[in-house]
Tab-separated table of C-alpha atoms and ligand atoms in Angstrom:
chain	number	residue	atom	x	y	z
E	1	MET	CA	-0.054	0.255	-0.073
E	2	ASP	CA	1.123	3.900	-0.571
E	3	ASP	CA	3.002	4.969	2.386
E	4	ARG	CA	1.204	8.161	2.183
E	5	LEU	CA	-1.512	6.457	3.753
E	6	ASN	CA	0.648	6.247	6.762
E	7	SER	CA	1.403	9.586	6.687
E	8	LYS	CA	-2.166	11.548	7.779
E	9	GLU	CA	-1.441	14.272	5.553
E	10	PHE	CA	-3.828	14.385	2.979
E	11	ASP	CA	-5.059	17.466	2.564
E	12	ALA	CA	-8.867	15.972	0.908
E	13	ILE	CA	-10.038	12.330	0.852
E	14	ILE	CA	-13.373	12.120	-1.744
E	15	VAL	CA	-15.630	9.229	-0.821
E	16	GLY	CA	-16.607	6.980	-4.446
E	17	SER	CA	-15.246	8.537	-7.910
E	18	GLY	CA	-18.328	9.073	-9.882
E	19	PRO	CA	-18.786	12.606	-12.102
E	20	GLY	CA	-19.386	14.256	-8.461
E	21	GLY	CA	-16.062	12.752	-7.139
E	22	ALA	CA	-14.034	12.553	-10.309
E	23	THR	CA	-14.198	16.177	-10.376
E	24	VAL	CA	-13.395	17.358	-7.063
E	25	ALA	CA	-10.413	15.158	-6.849
E	26	ARG	CA	-9.299	16.220	-10.417
E	27	GLU	CA	-9.303	19.920	-9.757
E	28	LEU	CA	-7.920	19.700	-6.245
E	29	SER	CA	-5.087	18.053	-8.052
E	30	LYS	CA	-4.956	20.590	-10.690
E	31	ARG	CA	-4.127	22.933	-7.442
E	32	LYS	CA	-1.642	20.575	-5.870
E	33	LYS	CA	-3.472	19.331	-3.087
E	34	LYS	CA	-2.771	16.320	-1.710
E	35	VAL	CA	-5.812	14.420	-2.638
E	36	LEU	CA	-6.985	10.678	-1.618
E	37	ILE	CA	-9.745	8.996	-3.386
E	38	LEU	CA	-11.151	5.859	-1.510
E	39	GLU	CA	-13.119	3.923	-4.468
E	40	ARG	CA	-15.722	1.017	-2.831
E	41	GLY	CA	-15.455	-1.018	-6.833
E	42	GLY	CA	-12.415	-2.789	-8.583
E	43	SER	CA	-10.807	-1.525	-11.405
E	44	VAL	CA	-12.510	-3.669	-14.705
E	45	PRO	CA	-11.689	-2.025	-18.010
E	46	LEU	CA	-15.047	-0.264	-19.217
E	47	LYS	CA	-17.568	-1.710	-21.511
E	48	GLU	CA	-21.090	-1.697	-22.931
E	49	GLY	CA	-23.927	-2.781	-21.372
E	50	PHE	CA	-24.765	-4.116	-18.221
E	51	LEU	CA	-23.364	-7.607	-18.403
E	52	PRO	CA	-19.577	-6.472	-18.923
E	53	ASN	CA	-19.898	-4.429	-15.612
E	54	GLU	CA	-21.967	-7.272	-13.590
E	55	SER	CA	-19.262	-7.938	-11.115
E	56	ASN	CA	-20.016	-4.131	-9.997
E	57	PHE	CA	-24.085	-3.788	-11.353
E	58	ASN	CA	-25.849	-2.666	-7.873
E	59	VAL	CA	-29.543	-2.518	-7.744
E	60	VAL	CA	-31.180	-0.358	-4.997
E	61	PRO	CA	-34.768	-1.522	-4.452
E	62	VAL	CA	-36.925	2.002	-3.486
E	63	SER	CA	-40.309	0.549	-3.243
E	64	ASP	CA	-42.475	-2.636	-3.769
E	65	ASP	CA	-42.335	-2.368	-7.362
E	66	LEU	CA	-39.333	0.454	-8.341
E	67	ALA	CA	-35.524	0.268	-8.137
E	68	THR	CA	-32.862	2.277	-8.799
E	69	ALA	CA	-28.843	0.831	-10.892
E	70	ARG	CA	-26.047	2.405	-9.628
E	71	VAL	CA	-21.796	0.941	-10.753
E	72	PHE	CA	-19.431	0.109	-8.519
E	73	THR	CA	-16.243	1.334	-10.020
E	74	PRO	CA	-13.773	4.193	-10.762
E	75	GLY	CA	-15.828	6.322	-12.816
E	76	GLY	CA	-19.150	4.895	-10.913
E	77	THR	CA	-22.497	4.954	-12.805
E	78	THR	CA	-21.099	6.853	-15.700
E	79	ALA	CA	-19.901	3.647	-16.629
E	80	ILE	CA	-23.176	2.638	-17.912
E	81	TYR	CA	-25.067	5.822	-18.400
E	82	PHE	CA	-26.551	7.205	-21.815
E	83	ALA	CA	-24.758	10.645	-22.180
E	84	VAL	CA	-27.423	12.446	-22.007
E	85	THR	CA	-27.259	16.029	-20.769
E	86	GLY	CA	-28.765	19.151	-20.206
E	87	PHE	CA	-27.980	22.154	-18.535
E	88	PRO	CA	-28.767	23.536	-14.720
E	89	SER	CA	-30.632	26.277	-14.079
E	90	VAL	CA	-28.263	28.607	-12.781
E	91	GLU	CA	-31.287	30.399	-11.103
E	92	THR	CA	-32.621	27.553	-9.247
E	93	PHE	CA	-28.809	27.141	-7.447
E	94	LEU	CA	-28.430	30.958	-6.996
E	95	SER	CA	-31.886	30.300	-4.617
E	96	MET	CA	-29.847	28.170	-2.508
E	97	GLY	CA	-26.752	30.653	-2.449
E	98	VAL	CA	-24.943	28.236	-4.909
E	99	ASP	CA	-23.800	30.181	-7.816
E	100	ILE	CA	-22.399	27.638	-10.289
E	101	SER	CA	-22.925	30.199	-13.192
E	102	LYS	CA	-18.600	30.656	-13.796
E	103	GLU	CA	-18.177	26.954	-14.004
E	104	LEU	CA	-21.228	25.771	-16.102
E	105	ASP	CA	-19.560	28.190	-18.309
E	106	GLU	CA	-15.932	26.347	-17.418
E	107	THR	CA	-17.699	22.700	-17.999
E	108	LYS	CA	-19.272	23.476	-21.372
E	109	LYS	CA	-16.071	24.304	-22.939
E	110	GLU	CA	-14.463	21.487	-20.640
E	111	LEU	CA	-16.961	18.546	-21.919
E	112	PRO	CA	-17.616	17.063	-25.235
E	113	LEU	CA	-20.967	18.337	-26.198
E	114	ALA	CA	-22.663	17.451	-29.025
E	115	ILE	CA	-26.252	17.756	-30.712
E	116	LEU	CA	-25.837	14.269	-33.150
E	117	PRO	CA	-26.182	14.523	-36.638
E	118	ASP	CA	-28.720	12.915	-38.235
E	119	GLU	CA	-26.093	10.477	-39.975
E	120	LEU	CA	-25.374	9.389	-36.317
E	121	LEU	CA	-29.208	8.006	-35.306
E	122	GLY	CA	-30.339	4.539	-36.163
E	123	ALA	CA	-33.470	4.319	-38.660
E	124	GLN	CA	-35.976	4.114	-35.908
E	125	THR	CA	-34.572	7.154	-33.582
E	126	ILE	CA	-35.360	9.454	-37.314
E	127	LYS	CA	-38.980	7.380	-37.609
E	128	LEU	CA	-39.985	7.948	-34.262
E	129	ARG	CA	-39.371	11.670	-34.836
E	130	GLU	CA	-41.710	11.835	-37.685
E	131	SER	CA	-44.190	9.956	-35.981
E	132	ALA	CA	-43.724	12.159	-33.213
E	133	THR	CA	-43.787	15.121	-35.265
E	134	GLU	CA	-46.595	14.301	-36.851
E	135	LEU	CA	-49.186	14.006	-34.059
E	136	GLY	CA	-47.994	17.114	-32.549
E	137	TYR	CA	-44.873	16.720	-30.198
E	138	ALA	CA	-42.342	18.970	-30.207
E	139	TRP	CA	-39.866	16.190	-30.391
E	140	LYS	CA	-36.046	17.927	-30.198
E	141	LYS	CA	-32.936	16.790	-30.218
E	142	ASN	CA	-30.524	16.515	-26.740
E	143	PRO	CA	-27.199	17.618	-25.760
E	144	MET	CA	-25.120	14.896	-25.518
E	145	LEU	CA	-21.800	14.225	-23.896
E	146	VAL	CA	-20.591	12.232	-26.803
E	147	ASP	CA	-17.124	12.963	-29.063
E	148	ILE	CA	-18.500	12.587	-31.978
E	149	SER	CA	-14.648	12.845	-33.589
E	150	LYS	CA	-14.807	9.787	-32.496
E	151	CYS	CA	-17.360	8.360	-34.501
E	152	PRO	CA	-16.319	7.924	-37.736
E	153	PHE	CA	-17.839	4.675	-38.255
E	154	GLY	CA	-21.011	5.469	-36.487
E	155	TYR	CA	-22.627	4.680	-33.109
E	156	THR	CA	-19.061	3.422	-30.209
E	157	TYR	CA	-19.548	3.146	-26.819
E	158	ASP	CA	-15.592	5.179	-26.393
E	159	ALA	CA	-17.584	7.823	-27.699
E	160	LYS	CA	-19.229	8.933	-24.594
E	161	TRP	CA	-17.550	10.924	-21.904
E	162	ASN	CA	-17.236	9.139	-18.519
E	163	ALA	CA	-16.566	10.156	-15.209
E	164	ARG	CA	-12.802	7.585	-15.356
E	165	SER	CA	-11.292	10.241	-17.628
E	166	TYR	CA	-11.456	12.975	-14.958
E	167	LEU	CA	-10.165	10.756	-12.220
E	168	GLN	CA	-7.492	9.359	-14.423
E	169	GLN	CA	-6.586	12.944	-14.731
E	170	ALA	CA	-6.609	13.377	-10.768
E	171	VAL	CA	-4.318	10.489	-10.386
E	172	GLU	CA	-1.926	11.764	-13.140
E	173	GLY	CA	-2.170	14.951	-11.266
E	174	GLY	CA	-0.943	12.938	-7.879
E	175	ALA	CA	-4.292	11.865	-6.327
E	176	THR	CA	-3.863	8.703	-4.979
E	177	LEU	CA	-6.561	6.482	-5.350
E	178	ILE	CA	-7.481	3.193	-3.932
E	179	THR	CA	-10.107	1.053	-5.236
E	180	GLN	CA	-12.138	-2.244	-3.471
E	181	ALA	CA	-11.558	0.290	-0.321
E	182	ARG	CA	-15.380	1.116	0.762
E	183	VAL	CA	-15.967	3.829	3.417
E	184	LEU	CA	-18.382	2.614	6.139
E	185	LYS	CA	-18.344	6.402	8.202
E	186	VAL	CA	-16.917	9.148	8.940
E	187	LEU	CA	-14.471	9.735	12.200
E	188	VAL	CA	-15.907	12.484	14.192
E	189	GLU	CA	-14.272	14.668	16.819
E	190	LYS	CA	-15.948	17.398	18.496
E	191	GLY	CA	-18.127	18.052	15.992
E	192	ARG	CA	-15.609	17.814	12.793
E	193	ALA	CA	-14.526	15.390	10.750
E	194	ILE	CA	-11.228	13.843	10.952
E	195	GLY	CA	-10.911	11.216	8.764
E	196	VAL	CA	-12.955	7.837	7.580
E	197	GLU	CA	-13.157	4.197	8.071
E	198	TYR	CA	-13.263	1.852	5.078
E	199	LYS	CA	-12.761	-1.829	4.823
E	200	LEU	CA	-10.294	-2.790	2.189
E	201	LYS	CA	-10.651	-5.767	0.325
E	202	ASN	CA	-7.989	-7.947	-0.167
E	203	GLY	CA	-8.452	-10.720	-2.895
E	204	LYS	CA	-11.656	-12.586	-2.796
E	205	THR	CA	-12.583	-13.361	0.737
E	206	GLU	CA	-10.034	-11.189	2.859
E	207	SER	CA	-10.605	-7.940	4.249
E	208	GLU	CA	-9.459	-5.299	6.478
E	209	ILE	CA	-10.569	-2.159	8.731
E	210	LEU	CA	-8.934	1.201	8.726
E	211	GLN	CA	-8.688	4.318	9.079
E	212	VAL	CA	-7.533	7.438	7.314
E	213	PHE	CA	-7.157	11.124	7.906
E	214	ALA	CA	-7.143	15.213	5.774
E	215	THR	CA	-8.122	18.036	6.546
E	216	ARG	CA	-11.595	17.810	4.768
E	217	ILE	CA	-14.233	14.928	3.607
E	218	ILE	CA	-16.171	14.530	0.282
E	219	LEU	CA	-18.671	12.348	0.236
E	220	ALA	CA	-19.604	11.083	-3.422
E	221	ALA	CA	-20.762	8.028	-3.171
E	222	GLY	CA	-23.856	8.655	-4.932
E	223	ALA	CA	-27.854	9.673	-3.657
E	224	SER	CA	-28.105	6.087	-2.288
E	225	ALA	CA	-24.966	5.456	-0.582
E	226	SER	CA	-23.670	9.135	1.070
E	227	PRO	CA	-26.898	9.181	2.988
E	228	ILE	CA	-25.829	5.819	4.424
E	229	ILE	CA	-22.920	6.861	5.573
E	230	LEU	CA	-23.985	10.181	6.694
E	231	ARG	CA	-26.198	8.221	9.417
E	232	ASP	CA	-23.522	5.906	10.236
E	233	SER	CA	-21.800	8.788	11.458
E	234	GLY	CA	-24.335	9.942	13.652
E	235	ILE	CA	-26.223	12.430	11.187
E	236	LYS	CA	-29.418	11.056	12.026
E	237	SER	CA	-31.679	13.940	9.720
E	238	VAL	CA	-30.792	11.903	6.970
E	239	VAL	CA	-33.195	9.359	7.703
E	240	ASN	CA	-36.953	9.765	6.423
E	241	SER	CA	-36.050	12.546	4.868
E	242	GLY	CA	-37.367	12.030	1.461
E	243	PHE	CA	-36.131	11.951	-2.063
E	244	TYR	CA	-37.475	11.830	-5.261
E	245	CYS	CA	-36.693	8.560	-7.937
E	246	CYS	CA	-38.409	9.893	-11.662
E	247	PRO	CA	-40.347	6.385	-11.931
E	248	SER	CA	-39.809	5.224	-15.642
E	249	PHE	CA	-40.649	2.620	-18.320
E	250	ALA	CA	-40.250	1.999	-22.092
E	251	LEU	CA	-42.664	0.827	-24.623
E	252	PHE	CA	-41.387	-1.316	-27.219
E	253	GLY	CA	-42.918	-2.144	-30.994
E	254	MET	CA	-41.871	-4.534	-33.322
E	255	ILE	CA	-41.434	-2.517	-37.049
E	256	SER	CA	-40.417	-3.586	-40.613
E	257	GLY	CA	-38.626	-1.983	-43.156
E	258	PRO	CA	-35.064	-0.380	-42.999
E	259	GLY	CA	-33.186	-2.300	-39.511
E	260	ALA	CA	-31.649	-0.135	-36.894
E	261	GLY	CA	-27.738	-0.520	-36.063
E	262	ASP	CA	-25.955	-0.012	-32.577
E	263	THR	CA	-27.354	4.385	-31.525
E	264	PHE	CA	-27.194	6.778	-28.834
E	265	ILE	CA	-30.320	6.081	-26.598
E	266	GLY	CA	-31.701	9.414	-25.469
E	267	SER	CA	-30.374	11.427	-28.254
E	268	MET	CA	-34.070	13.182	-28.892
E	269	GLY	CA	-37.250	13.190	-27.061
E	270	ALA	CA	-39.995	15.750	-25.865
E	271	GLU	CA	-40.803	17.269	-22.926
E	272	CYS	CA	-45.134	17.265	-22.119
E	273	GLU	CA	-47.157	19.124	-19.732
E	274	ASP	CA	-47.063	18.116	-16.411
E	275	GLY	CA	-43.884	17.259	-16.501
E	276	ILE	CA	-44.200	14.058	-18.399
E	277	ALA	CA	-40.774	13.647	-20.104
E	278	LEU	CA	-41.232	10.920	-23.358
E	279	GLY	CA	-37.626	10.327	-24.833
E	280	ASP	CA	-36.283	7.602	-27.798
E	281	ALA	CA	-35.176	4.332	-26.076
E	282	ASN	CA	-33.800	2.778	-28.960
E	283	PRO	CA	-30.292	1.466	-27.513
E	284	ALA	CA	-27.210	-0.401	-29.130
E	285	ARG	CA	-27.949	-4.034	-29.621
E	286	ASN	CA	-26.296	-5.184	-26.399
E	287	VAL	CA	-27.655	-2.860	-24.208
E	288	TYR	CA	-30.853	-3.577	-25.558
E	289	ARG	CA	-30.291	-7.451	-25.295
E	290	MET	CA	-29.631	-7.245	-21.666
E	291	PHE	CA	-33.062	-4.877	-21.297
E	292	MET	CA	-34.881	-7.734	-22.902
E	293	PHE	CA	-33.684	-9.926	-20.739
E	294	GLY	CA	-33.976	-8.291	-17.663
E	295	ASN	CA	-37.653	-8.285	-18.874
E	296	ARG	CA	-37.243	-11.951	-18.912
E	297	ARG	CA	-38.232	-11.170	-23.121
E	298	PHE	CA	-35.747	-13.866	-24.206
E	299	ALA	CA	-37.119	-14.026	-27.747
E	300	ARG	CA	-37.793	-9.954	-28.288
E	301	ALA	CA	-33.783	-10.371	-27.377
E	302	PHE	CA	-32.581	-11.367	-30.790
E	303	PHE	CA	-34.785	-8.165	-32.455
E	304	HIS	CA	-32.859	-5.191	-31.993
E	305	SER	CA	-32.906	-4.192	-35.744
E	306	LYS	CA	-36.763	-4.722	-35.614
E	307	SER	CA	-37.718	-2.953	-32.410
E	308	ILE	CA	-38.508	0.715	-31.786
E	309	GLY	CA	-38.747	2.200	-28.098
E	310	VAL	CA	-40.146	5.090	-26.550
E	311	ALA	CA	-39.365	5.666	-22.985
E	312	VAL	CA	-41.910	7.489	-20.543
E	313	LYS	CA	-40.456	9.493	-17.118
E	314	ILE	CA	-41.877	11.690	-14.960
E	315	MET	CA	-40.131	13.893	-12.097
E	316	GLU	CA	-41.978	13.317	-9.336
E	317	GLY	CA	-42.196	15.144	-5.955
E	318	LEU	CA	-39.913	14.424	-2.394
E	319	GLY	CA	-41.255	11.605	-0.182
E	320	GLY	CA	-40.690	8.720	1.530
E	321	GLY	CA	-36.579	8.352	2.763
E	322	LEU	CA	-34.143	6.155	4.199
E	323	GLN	CA	-35.534	4.011	6.850
E	324	GLU	CA	-33.766	2.648	9.848
E	325	ASP	CA	-33.078	-0.640	8.632
E	326	GLY	CA	-30.959	1.122	5.717
E	327	ARG	CA	-33.560	0.615	3.463
E	328	TYR	CA	-35.075	3.112	1.032
E	329	TYR	CA	-39.318	2.941	0.723
E	330	LYS	CA	-41.438	5.666	-1.312
E	331	ARG	CA	-45.520	4.653	-2.347
E	332	LEU	CA	-45.965	6.862	-5.890
E	333	GLU	CA	-48.948	8.966	-5.102
E	334	LYS	CA	-52.183	8.811	-7.305
E	335	GLU	CA	-51.046	12.014	-9.386
E	336	ASP	CA	-48.018	10.449	-10.196
E	337	LEU	CA	-49.522	7.059	-11.011
E	338	LYS	CA	-51.463	9.524	-13.366
E	339	LYS	CA	-49.313	11.127	-15.059
E	340	LEU	CA	-47.313	7.534	-15.812
E	341	GLU	CA	-50.677	6.430	-17.215
E	342	LYS	CA	-50.763	9.626	-19.429
E	343	GLY	CA	-47.624	9.125	-20.479
E	344	GLU	CA	-47.823	5.099	-21.788
E	345	GLU	CA	-50.792	6.202	-24.121
E	346	ALA	CA	-48.625	8.942	-25.601
E	347	ALA	CA	-45.738	6.313	-25.928
E	348	ARG	CA	-48.087	4.135	-27.268
E	349	ARG	CA	-49.555	6.171	-29.980
E	350	ILE	CA	-45.718	7.453	-31.302
E	351	ILE	CA	-45.100	3.971	-31.542
E	352	GLN	CA	-48.208	3.130	-33.499
E	353	ASN	CA	-47.656	5.753	-35.792
E	354	ALA	CA	-44.534	4.841	-36.676
E	355	GLY	CA	-46.173	1.546	-37.447
E	356	GLY	CA	-44.373	-0.220	-34.427
E	357	LYS	CA	-46.872	-3.820	-33.480
E	358	ARG	CA	-46.564	-6.066	-30.890
E	359	ILE	CA	-46.512	-3.692	-28.227
E	360	PHE	CA	-45.213	-4.360	-24.993
E	361	LYS	CA	-44.425	-2.363	-21.933
E	362	SER	CA	-40.884	-2.451	-19.514
E	363	ARG	CA	-40.688	-2.757	-16.128
E	364	MET	CA	-40.611	0.104	-14.380
E	365	SER	CA	-37.691	1.716	-12.880
E	366	ALA	CA	-36.581	4.150	-10.690
E	367	GLY	CA	-34.858	6.899	-13.206
E	368	GLN	CA	-32.721	8.682	-11.154
E	369	MET	CA	-32.750	9.082	-7.086
E	370	GLY	CA	-31.799	12.209	-5.646
E	371	GLY	CA	-32.643	14.855	-3.015
E	372	THR	CA	-31.675	12.663	-0.498
E	373	ILE	CA	-28.980	14.744	1.054
E	374	ARG	CA	-30.354	19.040	0.226
E	375	ILE	CA	-28.514	22.179	0.426
E	376	LYS	CA	-30.569	24.228	3.216
E	377	LYS	CA	-31.841	21.030	4.745
E	378	HIS	CA	-29.051	19.508	4.946
E	379	LEU	CA	-26.066	21.402	3.973
E	380	ASP	CA	-24.734	25.200	3.386
E	381	GLU	CA	-23.911	26.818	0.560
E	382	ASN	CA	-20.791	24.985	0.904
E	383	LEU	CA	-22.626	21.425	0.837
E	384	GLN	CA	-20.850	21.472	4.093
E	385	THR	CA	-22.789	19.066	6.725
E	386	GLU	CA	-23.650	20.034	10.028
E	387	TYR	CA	-19.855	18.383	11.108
E	388	SER	CA	-17.400	21.256	9.458
E	389	ASN	CA	-15.203	19.975	7.434
E	390	LEU	CA	-17.233	17.215	5.711
E	391	HIS	CA	-19.195	17.589	2.571
E	392	VAL	CA	-20.987	16.139	0.453
E	393	CYS	CA	-20.801	16.237	-3.906
E	394	ASP	CA	-23.158	13.660	-5.391
E	395	GLY	CA	-26.341	13.155	-7.096
E	396	ALA	CA	-27.803	13.399	-3.459
E	397	VAL	CA	-27.652	16.898	-3.910
E	398	ILE	CA	-28.960	17.615	-6.807
E	399	PRO	CA	-32.746	19.483	-5.688
E	400	GLU	CA	-36.180	17.892	-7.439
E	401	ASN	CA	-36.415	20.844	-9.661
E	402	VAL	CA	-33.095	20.718	-11.444
E	403	LYS	CA	-35.079	19.215	-14.527
E	404	VAL	CA	-32.109	17.882	-16.325
E	405	PRO	CA	-30.071	14.561	-16.608
E	406	PRO	CA	-27.628	14.821	-13.455
E	407	THR	CA	-24.284	13.996	-14.913
E	408	LEU	CA	-22.746	17.851	-16.269
E	409	THR	CA	-24.532	19.625	-12.823
E	410	LEU	CA	-22.246	17.294	-10.943
E	411	VAL	CA	-19.426	18.287	-12.897
E	412	CYS	CA	-20.381	21.908	-11.901
E	413	LEU	CA	-20.783	21.268	-8.695
E	414	GLY	CA	-17.583	19.352	-7.930
E	415	LYS	CA	-15.980	22.559	-9.346
E	416	TYR	CA	-17.626	24.981	-7.765
E	417	LEU	CA	-16.985	22.842	-4.385
E	418	ALA	CA	-13.280	22.456	-5.260
E	419	ASN	CA	-13.094	26.020	-6.069
E	420	HIS	CA	-14.528	26.632	-2.262
E	421	LEU	CA	-11.779	24.423	-0.833
E	422	SER	CA	-8.801	25.309	-2.980
E	423	HIS	CA	-9.024	28.337	-1.067
E	424	ILE	CA	-8.545	27.375	2.914
E	425	LEU	CA	-7.256	24.420	2.303
Z	1	FAD	C1	-29.074	3.145	-17.183
Z	1	FAD	C2	-28.632	4.793	-16.627
Z	1	FAD	C3	-28.336	5.388	-17.570
Z	1	FAD	C4	-28.421	6.867	-17.482
Z	1	FAD	N1	-28.040	7.783	-17.867
Z	1	FAD	C5	-27.618	9.130	-17.264
Z	1	FAD	C6	-27.761	10.017	-18.955
Z	1	FAD	O1	-28.073	9.726	-19.936
Z	1	FAD	N2	-27.347	11.163	-18.888
Z	1	FAD	C7	-26.848	11.576	-17.087
Z	1	FAD	O2	-26.632	12.660	-17.068
Z	1	FAD	N3	-27.195	10.544	-16.533
Z	1	FAD	C8	-27.282	9.612	-16.715
Z	1	FAD	N4	-27.834	8.688	-15.504
Z	1	FAD	C9	-27.202	8.992	-13.928
Z	1	FAD	C10	-26.248	8.856	-13.684
Z	1	FAD	O3	-25.231	8.049	-13.879
Z	1	FAD	C11	-25.695	9.392	-12.084
Z	1	FAD	O4	-26.669	10.444	-11.569
Z	1	FAD	C12	-24.755	9.605	-12.189
Z	1	FAD	O5	-23.316	8.513	-12.027
Z	1	FAD	C13	-24.413	10.050	-9.940
Z	1	FAD	O6	-23.258	10.374	-9.989
Z	1	FAD	P1	-22.715	10.308	-8.390
Z	1	FAD	O7	-21.190	10.852	-8.150
Z	1	FAD	O8	-23.798	10.733	-7.804
Z	1	FAD	O9	-23.051	8.318	-8.279
Z	1	FAD	P2	-22.059	7.360	-8.834
Z	1	FAD	O10	-21.924	7.783	-10.357
Z	1	FAD	O11	-22.547	6.191	-8.790
Z	1	FAD	O12	-20.728	7.423	-8.211
Z	1	FAD	C14	-20.479	6.790	-7.107
Z	1	FAD	C15	-19.197	6.166	-6.878
Z	1	FAD	O13	-18.920	5.957	-5.221
Z	1	FAD	C16	-18.767	4.869	-4.906
Z	1	FAD	N5	-18.698	4.509	-4.054
Z	1	FAD	C17	-20.385	3.769	-3.262
Z	1	FAD	N6	-20.608	3.782	-2.434
Z	1	FAD	C18	-18.779	3.957	-1.634
Z	1	FAD	C19	-18.442	3.723	-0.310
Z	1	FAD	N7	-18.868	3.237	1.320
Z	1	FAD	N8	-17.342	3.784	-0.246
Z	1	FAD	C20	-15.952	3.978	-1.004
Z	1	FAD	N9	-16.749	4.060	-2.597
Z	1	FAD	C21	-17.777	3.933	-2.734
Z	1	FAD	C22	-19.189	3.800	-6.168
Z	1	FAD	O14	-18.275	2.397	-6.103
Z	1	FAD	C23	-19.249	4.828	-7.267
Z	1	FAD	O15	-18.023	5.235	-7.940
Z	1	FAD	C24	-27.785	7.101	-15.622
Z	1	FAD	C25	-28.123	5.758	-14.845
Z	1	FAD	C26	-28.271	5.168	-15.555
Z	1	FAD	C27	-27.959	3.728	-14.049
């Protein structure tokens, strides 16, 4: 193990290396701060689909029939995300005392951002646009975190930005990364965070409990993991304090005509009234196959080229919470169920109008979890908890009214927190 671990000389320990953690690590390393990143997952090569990520893939139930997915690996859940993006409302954050305007400008320049040209979209994606537009939906292209210079021959997984690249830059800048290190709790002395306790896996069955110390601790373990670490460190206000999870599902039909190849799922969609979002659900073949297997549609799994899909998502309000036993639970309101029904009708019409037949509805899932640790309720404007020197920077802190995919927002927040910390470390 790295000798520096025993020197207790870190400026910052960052727990988790998804977009939140990797960005803080990169920015602090650039400013020559001594950074330690503790990452629960193992460092496997990144590949398309759920199966290659199986050893690190994890599902968190959030209600009787809803669960959210995450990936334990350097780079976090961006290993399997779709790379759809959007820009957070600066005003929303400003109203909470968090000014990310500068960071947003910087992020827009740094990340690969693209509106995909039609040549990079599959036949089904184009067909859906025609159908939805004909029915009066404002079906628009979404910005994507995709480097189109990597797509001379069409779709490739490697063109999607993921947080591992920022993590790599942090390590190149001098940060220490320890994988297979699961943080259990934050060590606190007189209301001040001083370090963390973590379980380090040594091989398949062996592990040891270790402690490491630093001036600042940043939790970036994800929207479902960070509250549990806070609770186990004595911050009980995160229990039963509500969350959102964006219930979603997709409808899939079969069409004749030109066959679909691999394509970027989510590249287009429409925002409907009532906060119902409809989107293109035509993924790359591997993802499609895994999805069909997960839905027990084994025969369909081999008809990727004939499949046409529309996703339905709603953004519901805060409710439910982390239970005493460490599990999450939330019951959807009647109005949420009505919105989902309305979304299903719309998706069905679009697929049918496109010539889609034999339509089936996938299982519902929790598209995106957040709001578990909130600015103003659990955190101050520097994302600091009630313990001084302890901050949170991951999907947990994104408010429910930031209605864009979270990754780019997390990069902005990571830069914002690093800017603040670099002045005091
Ligand atoms: C199928 C799918 C598609 C998605 N598509 C999009 C999309 O198109 N656009 C978008 O913006 N977002 C998308 N998302 C969501 C996006 O991936 C997440 O919102 C984002 O990765 C959250 O970042 P994070 O830093 O909060 O957490 P994560 O990315 O989950 O990172 C948390 C990290 O912490 C580590 N960790 C967890 N517990 C511990 C612990 N105790 N100790 C140490 N380390 C720990 C984990 O291993 C992980 O590396 C998608 C998600 C899924 C599942």
